[in-house]
Coordinates of C-alpha atoms (C1' of nucleotides) in Angstrom, one line a residue:
Chain A
M1 CA -81.1 27.7 56.9
A2 CA -83.2 25.1 58.5
D3 CA -81.6 21.8 59.3
S4 CA -84.2 19.9 57.4
D5 CA -83.2 21.9 54.3
V6 CA -79.7 20.5 54.4
I7 CA -81.0 17.0 55.2
D8 CA -83.2 17.3 52.2
R9 CA -80.3 18.1 50.0
F10 CA -78.6 14.9 51.3
T11 CA -81.6 12.7 50.7
A12 CA -82.0 14.2 47.2
F13 CA -78.4 13.4 46.5
L14 CA -78.9 9.8 47.7
R15 CA -82.1 9.4 45.7
D16 CA -80.4 10.8 42.7
R17 CA -77.8 8.1 42.8
R18 CA -80.3 5.4 43.7
L19 CA -78.6 4.9 47.1
P20 CA -80.7 3.7 50.0
I21 CA -81.7 6.4 52.5
T22 CA -81.0 4.6 55.8
Q23 CA -81.6 5.6 59.4
Q24 CA -77.9 5.7 60.0
R25 CA -77.2 8.0 57.1
L26 CA -79.9 10.4 58.3
A27 CA -78.7 10.3 61.9
I28 CA -75.1 11.0 61.0
A29 CA -76.0 13.8 58.6
A30 CA -78.2 15.3 61.2
I31 CA -75.5 15.3 63.8
L32 CA -72.8 16.7 61.6
L33 CA -74.8 19.3 59.9
R34 CA -76.4 20.5 63.0
A35 CA -73.0 20.9 64.7
H36 CA -71.4 24.2 64.6
G37 CA -67.9 23.0 65.3
H38 CA -65.6 20.7 63.4
M39 CA -66.3 17.1 64.4
S40 CA -64.1 14.0 64.2
A41 CA -65.5 10.6 63.2
D42 CA -65.2 9.6 66.8
D43 CA -67.1 12.7 67.9
V44 CA -70.0 11.8 65.6
A45 CA -70.0 8.2 66.8
A46 CA -69.9 9.3 70.4
T47 CA -72.8 11.7 70.0
L48 CA -74.7 9.0 68.3
A49 CA -74.0 6.6 71.1
A50 CA -74.9 9.1 73.7
D51 CA -78.2 9.4 71.9
G52 CA -78.8 5.7 72.3
Q53 CA -78.1 4.9 68.6
K54 CA -75.2 2.6 68.2
V55 CA -73.7 3.0 64.7
G56 CA -70.4 1.3 63.7
L57 CA -67.4 3.6 63.2
A58 CA -67.0 2.2 59.7
T59 CA -70.5 3.4 58.8
V60 CA -69.7 6.8 60.2
Y61 CA -66.6 7.1 58.0
R62 CA -68.5 5.9 55.0
T63 CA -71.3 8.4 55.5
L64 CA -69.0 11.3 56.2
D65 CA -67.4 10.4 52.8
L66 CA -70.8 10.7 51.2
L67 CA -71.4 14.0 52.8
V68 CA -68.1 15.2 51.4
S69 CA -68.9 13.9 48.0
C70 CA -72.1 15.8 47.8
G71 CA -70.5 19.0 49.0
L72 CA -72.4 19.2 52.3
A73 CA -69.2 18.8 54.3
E74 CA -65.5 19.1 54.0
Q75 CA -62.7 17.2 55.4
R76 CA -60.2 19.2 57.4
D77 CA -56.8 18.4 58.9
F78 CA -55.6 20.4 61.8
G79 CA -52.6 18.3 62.3
E80 CA -54.0 16.5 65.3
G81 CA -53.4 13.0 63.9
F82 CA -57.0 12.5 62.8
K83 CA -59.4 14.4 60.5
R84 CA -62.4 16.6 61.2
Y85 CA -65.5 17.3 59.2
E86 CA -67.0 20.7 58.7
P87 CA -70.6 21.3 57.6
M88 CA -70.7 23.5 54.5
H89 CA -73.6 25.7 55.3
A90 CA -71.2 28.3 56.7
Q91 CA -69.3 30.7 54.5
P92 CA -67.9 28.9 51.5
N93 CA -64.4 30.3 52.0
H94 CA -62.9 31.1 55.3
Y95 CA -59.8 30.7 57.4
H96 CA -59.1 29.2 60.8
L97 CA -57.7 30.6 64.0
T98 CA -57.1 27.6 66.3
C99 CA -56.3 27.9 70.0
T100 CA -53.5 25.6 71.0
V101 CA -54.6 25.6 74.6
C102 CA -58.3 24.8 74.4
G103 CA -58.7 23.7 70.8
A104 CA -61.4 26.2 69.9
V105 CA -61.6 27.0 66.2
A106 CA -62.7 30.5 65.1
E107 CA -63.2 31.5 61.5
F108 CA -62.5 34.6 59.5
F109 CA -62.3 35.8 55.9
D110 CA -60.5 38.5 54.2
E111 CA -60.8 38.9 50.4
R112 CA -57.3 40.3 50.1
I113 CA -55.9 36.8 50.6
P114 CA -57.5 35.1 47.6
D115 CA -56.4 38.2 45.7
I116 CA -52.7 37.8 46.7
I117 CA -52.9 34.1 45.9
R118 CA -54.3 34.8 42.5
R119 CA -51.6 37.2 41.6
T120 CA -48.7 35.2 43.0
A121 CA -49.9 32.1 41.3
A122 CA -50.4 33.8 38.0
A123 CA -46.9 35.1 38.1
R124 CA -45.6 31.6 38.3
G125 CA -48.0 29.9 35.8
F126 CA -49.6 28.0 38.7
V127 CA -53.4 27.5 38.5
P128 CA -54.7 27.8 42.0
G129 CA -57.5 25.5 43.3
Q130 CA -58.5 25.5 46.9
H131 CA -56.4 27.1 49.5
R132 CA -56.4 27.2 53.3
L133 CA -54.9 29.4 55.9
L134 CA -54.4 28.1 59.5
V135 CA -53.3 30.3 62.3
R136 CA -52.3 28.8 65.6
G137 CA -52.3 30.8 68.7
T138 CA -54.1 31.5 72.0
C139 CA -57.7 32.7 72.2
R140 CA -58.9 35.4 74.4
A141 CA -60.1 33.1 77.1
C142 CA -56.8 31.1 77.3
R143 CA -54.6 34.2 77.0
K144 CA -52.9 33.5 80.3
T145 CA -51.5 30.2 79.2
P146 CA -49.3 30.9 76.2
S147 CA -48.9 27.2 75.2
V148 CA -45.5 25.9 74.4
L149 CA -47.1 22.7 73.0
D150 CA -46.6 23.9 69.5
R151 CA -44.4 21.3 67.9
R152 CA -47.2 20.0 65.8
P153 CA -46.9 19.9 62.0
M154 CA -48.0 22.9 60.0
Chain B
M1 CA -24.7 28.4 53.5
A2 CA -22.5 25.4 53.3
D3 CA -23.9 22.1 54.3
S4 CA -21.2 21.5 56.8
D5 CA -22.3 24.7 58.5
V6 CA -25.7 23.3 59.3
I7 CA -24.2 20.0 60.3
D8 CA -22.0 21.9 62.7
R9 CA -25.1 23.4 64.3
F10 CA -26.5 20.0 64.7
T11 CA -23.4 18.6 66.3
A12 CA -23.1 21.6 68.6
F13 CA -26.7 21.0 69.7
L14 CA -26.0 17.4 70.4
R15 CA -22.8 18.1 72.3
D16 CA -24.6 20.8 74.2
R17 CA -27.0 18.2 75.5
R18 CA -24.4 15.6 76.0
L19 CA -26.0 13.4 73.4
P20 CA -23.9 11.1 71.3
I21 CA -23.0 12.1 67.8
T22 CA -23.6 9.0 65.9
Q23 CA -23.0 8.1 62.2
Q24 CA -26.8 7.6 61.7
R25 CA -27.6 11.0 63.1
L26 CA -25.0 12.7 60.9
A27 CA -26.2 10.7 57.8
I28 CA -29.8 11.6 58.4
A29 CA -29.1 15.2 59.0
A30 CA -26.9 15.4 55.9
I31 CA -29.6 13.9 53.8
L32 CA -32.4 16.1 55.0
L33 CA -30.5 19.3 55.2
R34 CA -29.0 18.9 51.8
A35 CA -32.4 18.2 50.3
H36 CA -34.2 21.1 48.7
G37 CA -37.6 19.5 48.8
H38 CA -39.8 18.4 51.7
M39 CA -38.9 14.8 52.5
S40 CA -40.9 12.1 54.3
A41 CA -39.3 9.8 56.9
D42 CA -39.6 7.1 54.2
D43 CA -37.8 9.3 51.6
V44 CA -35.0 9.7 54.0
A45 CA -34.7 6.0 54.8
A46 CA -34.9 5.2 51.1
T47 CA -32.1 7.7 50.2
L48 CA -30.0 6.3 53.0
A49 CA -30.7 2.7 51.7
A50 CA -29.8 3.7 48.2
D51 CA -26.6 5.0 49.6
G52 CA -25.8 1.6 51.0
Q53 CA -26.4 2.7 54.6
K54 CA -29.2 0.8 56.2
V55 CA -30.8 2.7 59.1
G56 CA -34.0 1.7 60.8
L57 CA -37.1 3.7 60.2
A58 CA -37.4 4.2 64.0
T59 CA -34.0 5.9 64.1
V60 CA -35.0 8.1 61.2
Y61 CA -38.1 9.3 63.1
R62 CA -36.1 9.8 66.2
T63 CA -33.4 11.8 64.5
L64 CA -35.9 13.9 62.6
D65 CA -37.5 14.8 65.9
L66 CA -34.1 15.9 67.1
L67 CA -33.7 18.1 64.0
V68 CA -37.1 19.7 64.7
S69 CA -36.2 20.2 68.4
C70 CA -33.1 22.1 67.5
G71 CA -34.9 24.2 64.9
L72 CA -33.0 22.9 61.9
A73 CA -36.1 21.4 60.4
E74 CA -39.9 21.7 60.6
Q75 CA -42.6 19.1 60.4
R76 CA -45.2 19.8 57.7
D77 CA -48.5 18.2 57.0
F78 CA -49.7 18.4 53.4
G79 CA -52.7 16.2 54.1
E80 CA -51.1 13.2 52.4
G81 CA -51.5 10.9 55.4
F82 CA -47.9 11.2 56.5
K83 CA -45.6 14.0 57.5
R84 CA -42.8 15.7 55.7
Y85 CA -39.8 17.5 57.0
E86 CA -38.5 20.7 55.7
P87 CA -34.9 22.0 56.3
M88 CA -34.9 25.4 57.8
H89 CA -32.1 27.1 56.0
A90 CA -34.7 28.5 53.6
Q91 CA -36.7 31.6 54.3
P92 CA -38.0 31.4 57.9
N93 CA -41.5 32.2 56.9
H94 CA -43.1 31.2 53.6
Y95 CA -46.2 29.7 52.1
H96 CA -46.7 26.7 49.9
L97 CA -48.2 26.1 46.4
T98 CA -48.5 22.4 45.9
C99 CA -49.3 20.7 42.6
T100 CA -52.0 18.1 43.0
V101 CA -50.8 16.4 39.8
C102 CA -47.1 15.9 40.3
G103 CA -46.7 16.8 44.0
A104 CA -44.2 19.6 43.4
V105 CA -44.1 22.2 46.2
A106 CA -43.2 25.8 45.5
E107 CA -42.8 28.5 48.0
F108 CA -43.6 32.1 48.2
F109 CA -43.9 34.9 50.7
D110 CA -46.0 38.0 50.9
E111 CA -45.7 40.2 54.0
R112 CA -49.3 41.5 53.6
I113 CA -50.5 38.1 54.9
P114 CA -48.9 38.3 58.4
D115 CA -50.2 41.8 58.5
I116 CA -53.8 40.7 57.8
I117 CA -53.4 38.0 60.4
R118 CA -52.1 40.4 63.0
R119 CA -55.0 42.8 62.6
T120 CA -57.7 40.1 62.4
A121 CA -56.3 38.4 65.4
A122 CA -56.0 41.6 67.4
A123 CA -59.6 42.5 66.7
R124 CA -60.7 39.2 68.3
G125 CA -58.3 39.1 71.3
F126 CA -56.5 36.2 69.7
V127 CA -52.7 36.0 70.1
P128 CA -51.3 34.6 66.9
G129 CA -48.4 32.2 66.9
Q130 CA -47.3 30.3 63.8
H131 CA -49.5 30.3 60.7
R132 CA -49.4 28.5 57.4
L133 CA -51.0 29.0 54.0
L134 CA -51.4 26.1 51.7
V135 CA -52.6 26.5 48.1
R136 CA -53.4 23.5 46.0
G137 CA -53.5 23.7 42.3
T138 CA -51.7 22.7 39.1
C139 CA -48.2 23.8 38.3
R140 CA -47.1 25.1 34.9
A141 CA -45.7 21.8 33.8
C142 CA -48.9 19.9 34.6
R143 CA -51.3 22.5 33.4
K144 CA -52.9 20.2 30.9
T145 CA -54.2 17.8 33.5
P146 CA -56.4 19.9 35.7
S147 CA -56.7 17.2 38.5
V148 CA -60.0 16.3 39.9
L149 CA -58.3 14.3 42.6
D150 CA -58.9 17.0 45.1
R151 CA -60.9 15.4 47.9
R152 CA -58.0 15.5 50.3
P153 CA -58.4 17.3 53.6
M154 CA -57.5 20.9 53.9
Chain C
dT1 C1' -17.6 1.6 81.9
dT2 C1' -21.5 4.1 81.9
dT3 C1' -24.6 6.4 79.1
dT4 C1' -27.5 6.8 75.4
dG5 C1' -28.5 5.0 70.6
dT6 C1' -29.9 1.5 67.3
dG7 C1' -32.5 -2.1 65.1
dC8 C1' -36.0 -5.0 65.2
dA9 C1' -40.4 -6.4 66.2
dA10 C1' -44.4 -5.5 68.6
dA11 C1' -47.7 -1.9 69.8
dC12 C1' -50.7 1.9 68.4
dA13 C1' -54.2 4.9 66.5
dA14 C1' -56.9 6.4 62.7
dT15 C1' -58.9 4.7 58.9
dT16 C1' -60.3 1.1 55.4
dT17 C1' -61.9 -3.3 53.7
dG18 C1' -64.0 -8.1 53.4
dC19 C1' -67.8 -10.6 54.3
dA20 C1' -72.1 -12.5 56.3
dT21 C1' -76.3 -10.5 57.5
dG22 C1' -80.1 -7.0 57.4
dA23 C1' -82.7 -3.1 55.7
dG24 C1' -84.5 -0.2 51.8
dA25 C1' -86.8 0.3 47.3
Chain D
dT1 C1' -86.6 -10.0 45.8
dC2 C1' -82.6 -7.7 44.5
dT3 C1' -79.5 -4.3 45.6
dC4 C1' -76.8 -2.0 48.5
dA5 C1' -75.7 -0.8 53.6
dT6 C1' -74.3 -2.3 58.0
dG7 C1' -71.5 -4.2 61.7
dC8 C1' -67.9 -6.6 63.1
dA9 C1' -63.4 -8.0 62.9
dA10 C1' -59.3 -8.2 60.3
dA11 C1' -56.2 -5.5 57.5
dT12 C1' -53.5 -1.3 56.4
dT13 C1' -50.6 2.7 57.1
dG14 C1' -47.8 6.0 59.4
dT15 C1' -45.6 6.4 63.6
dT16 C1' -44.1 5.1 68.4
dT17 C1' -42.2 2.0 71.9
dG18 C1' -39.8 -1.8 74.5
dC19 C1' -35.9 -4.2 74.8
dA20 C1' -31.4 -6.7 73.9
dC21 C1' -27.2 -5.4 71.8
dA22 C1' -23.8 -1.9 70.2
dA23 C1' -21.5 2.4 69.8
dA24 C1' -20.0 7.0 71.8
dA25 C1' -18.0 9.6 75.6

DNA sequence: TTTTGTGCAAACAATTTGCATGAGA
DNA sequence: TCTCATGCAAATTGTTTGCACAAAA
């Protein structure tokens, strides 16, 4: 639950691999893991900069990779032309509703979906791994602006 | 059904907008629309080149955009770092099973999924537009190689 | 003959990499 | 002190754009 808990998991991971526990790594982990949204590498760097810490973008990318490797974060692609990183303390398996007007991302889960996938896959001899479901649309707040800007890849 | 049918729709679209019907446009449309898979811009250019026709990559991109605009193709992002284009003569709404070993893409559809989405969205005041479901895993043929290469964005 | 397209090369944006220097253990 | 990380700048990759020339209407 506590932030420090997650940071501890990260430091344990680093120690385990005999990798230095640097200020930058801790700062980046703190920013991403404390965030509720889905941040881009740039978002992380900007937050860091706003905080007075200047960390190179390359370091941000490298550290985000580490967080992904140890399972504390996941890379996401919403088809925006860049990637976002999602902290993994949330539900392990969930789907996304993204608003094409304001960019807000809401999450939901329905266990019927993995079930449908399991059956469909089994019927074709396909062994399913991860899956994702992305729904684009308009959130309650933006309802008035239906958004025709939906020519992005799915 | 016939290829020429789809090409006709494309030429009609061009004529309608008073846009020139060029050899390159016809060649690109023919290649993409005849394809069963999901091709990248590079794939299209390579096929064209193998055919003796040399068309600039920029033209390929521009024409693929046109095909998307007129609804004959859709842009897809499988998280590979580049985009693919899918001809739209197939089922209008379907989901993807992609093999992380060989890259094969299979399609399926299950009407319970749009249903679940409609209900979930309604419950939150979200107006759903398009949605997509992507399942990664291992296809029957590649079953023996479970693929640990799954650190790509979802 | 007047659009609009095409090809090429340069421009771009996100991400990665090489390398000299600096910080952790 | 030895290893590995960092920062910067250069390199890479997919895609887009500007512009002189060429093809379609």
